[in-house]
């Protein structure tokens, strides 16, 4: 079950699309979507997704967040979204260490 908020824009066939494809190869599409929903909405990333994320490294969250953070409709809150991304990373590292 996903959050009621899902970014309502498509990933275009450009550099962001390439970054998206590279991330989705490393983690499941569901986890990628969960990460985006948590960064940009009120979603929650599951423990298994946190484990996937930590296993693949921070190089996954940065492109996922950057794909959307610099969209014209979101750029005004880019700092907030990037902070949420960093908080998610710290949360996932903590969760993964405790398991």
C-alpha positions as MATLAB code, in Angstrom:
seq = 'XXXXXXXXXXXXXXXXXXXXXXXXXXXXXXXXXXXXXXXXXXXXXXXXXXXXXXXXXXXXXXXXXXXXXXXXXXXXXXXXXXXXXXXXXXXXXXXXXXX';
ca = [
       0.000    0.000    0.000;
       1.407    3.344   -0.974;
       0.776    6.760    0.420;
      -1.998    8.905   -0.927;
       0.638   11.216   -2.359;
       2.532   10.070   -5.398;
       4.438   12.529   -7.560;
       2.136   13.310  -10.447;
       4.690   13.736  -13.167;
       6.309   11.321  -15.525;
      10.006   10.715  -15.873;
      10.877   11.944  -19.328;
      13.218   10.249  -21.803;
      16.250   12.348  -20.813;
      19.060   12.257  -18.296;
      16.612   11.836  -15.372;
      15.158    8.784  -17.138;
      18.646    7.271  -17.402;
      19.254    7.894  -13.685;
      15.876    6.337  -12.846;
      16.684    3.252  -14.920;
      20.086    2.878  -13.256;
      18.535    3.027   -9.790;
      15.708    0.637  -10.569;
      18.259   -1.923  -11.739;
      19.887   -1.716   -8.303;
      16.734   -1.748   -6.171;
      13.178   -2.877   -6.826;
      10.820   -0.447   -8.561;
       8.516   -0.605   -5.521;
      11.328    0.471   -3.208;
      12.341    3.239   -5.612;
       8.766    4.519   -5.597;
       8.562    4.220   -1.799;
      11.748    6.281   -1.463;
      10.359    8.988   -3.723;
       7.023    9.032   -1.895;
       8.807    9.401    1.448;
      11.118   12.128    0.142;
       8.356   14.117   -1.514;
       5.267   13.131    0.444;
       4.235   11.325    3.567;
       5.160    7.765    2.639;
       7.156    5.338    4.712;
       9.953    3.136    3.462;
       9.712   -0.446    4.714;
      12.530   -2.250    6.489;
      13.192   -4.508    3.462;
      13.439   -1.419    1.238;
      15.799    0.219    3.725;
      17.951   -2.892    3.587;
      17.980   -2.773   -0.234;
      18.875    0.897   -0.155;
      21.732    0.510    2.310;
      23.058   -2.522    0.442;
      23.287   -0.502   -2.782;
      24.539    2.661   -1.126;
      23.772    6.333   -1.105;
      24.400    6.461   -4.845;
      20.789    5.284   -5.254;
      18.999    7.918   -3.154;
      20.840   10.897   -4.556;
      19.789   10.374   -8.201;
      16.243    9.388   -7.214;
      15.777   12.597   -5.238;
      17.557   14.768   -7.772;
      15.348   13.504  -10.589;
      12.376   15.201   -8.953;
      13.780   17.874   -6.629;
      14.739   20.220   -9.436;
      11.392   20.056  -11.240;
       9.919   23.552  -11.650;
       6.930   22.664   -9.458;
       9.156   21.443   -6.616;
      12.314   23.560   -6.851;
      11.103   26.053   -4.239;
      11.218   23.267   -1.642;
      14.356   21.531   -2.925;
      16.226   22.049    0.363;
      13.400   20.388    2.296;
      13.320   17.398   -0.060;
      17.079   16.935    0.037;
      16.963   17.080    3.840;
      14.253   14.401    3.853;
      16.468   12.302    1.568;
      19.361   12.574    4.010;
      17.082   11.755    6.946;
      15.801    8.689    5.099;
      19.359    7.523    4.479;
      20.248    7.916    8.171;
      17.045    6.123    9.187;
      17.725    3.226    6.819;
      21.322    2.866    7.990;
      20.124    2.788   11.608;
      17.399    0.233   10.851;
      19.777   -1.971    8.883;
      22.368   -1.977   11.657;
      19.795   -2.968   14.255;
      18.675   -6.048   12.334;
];
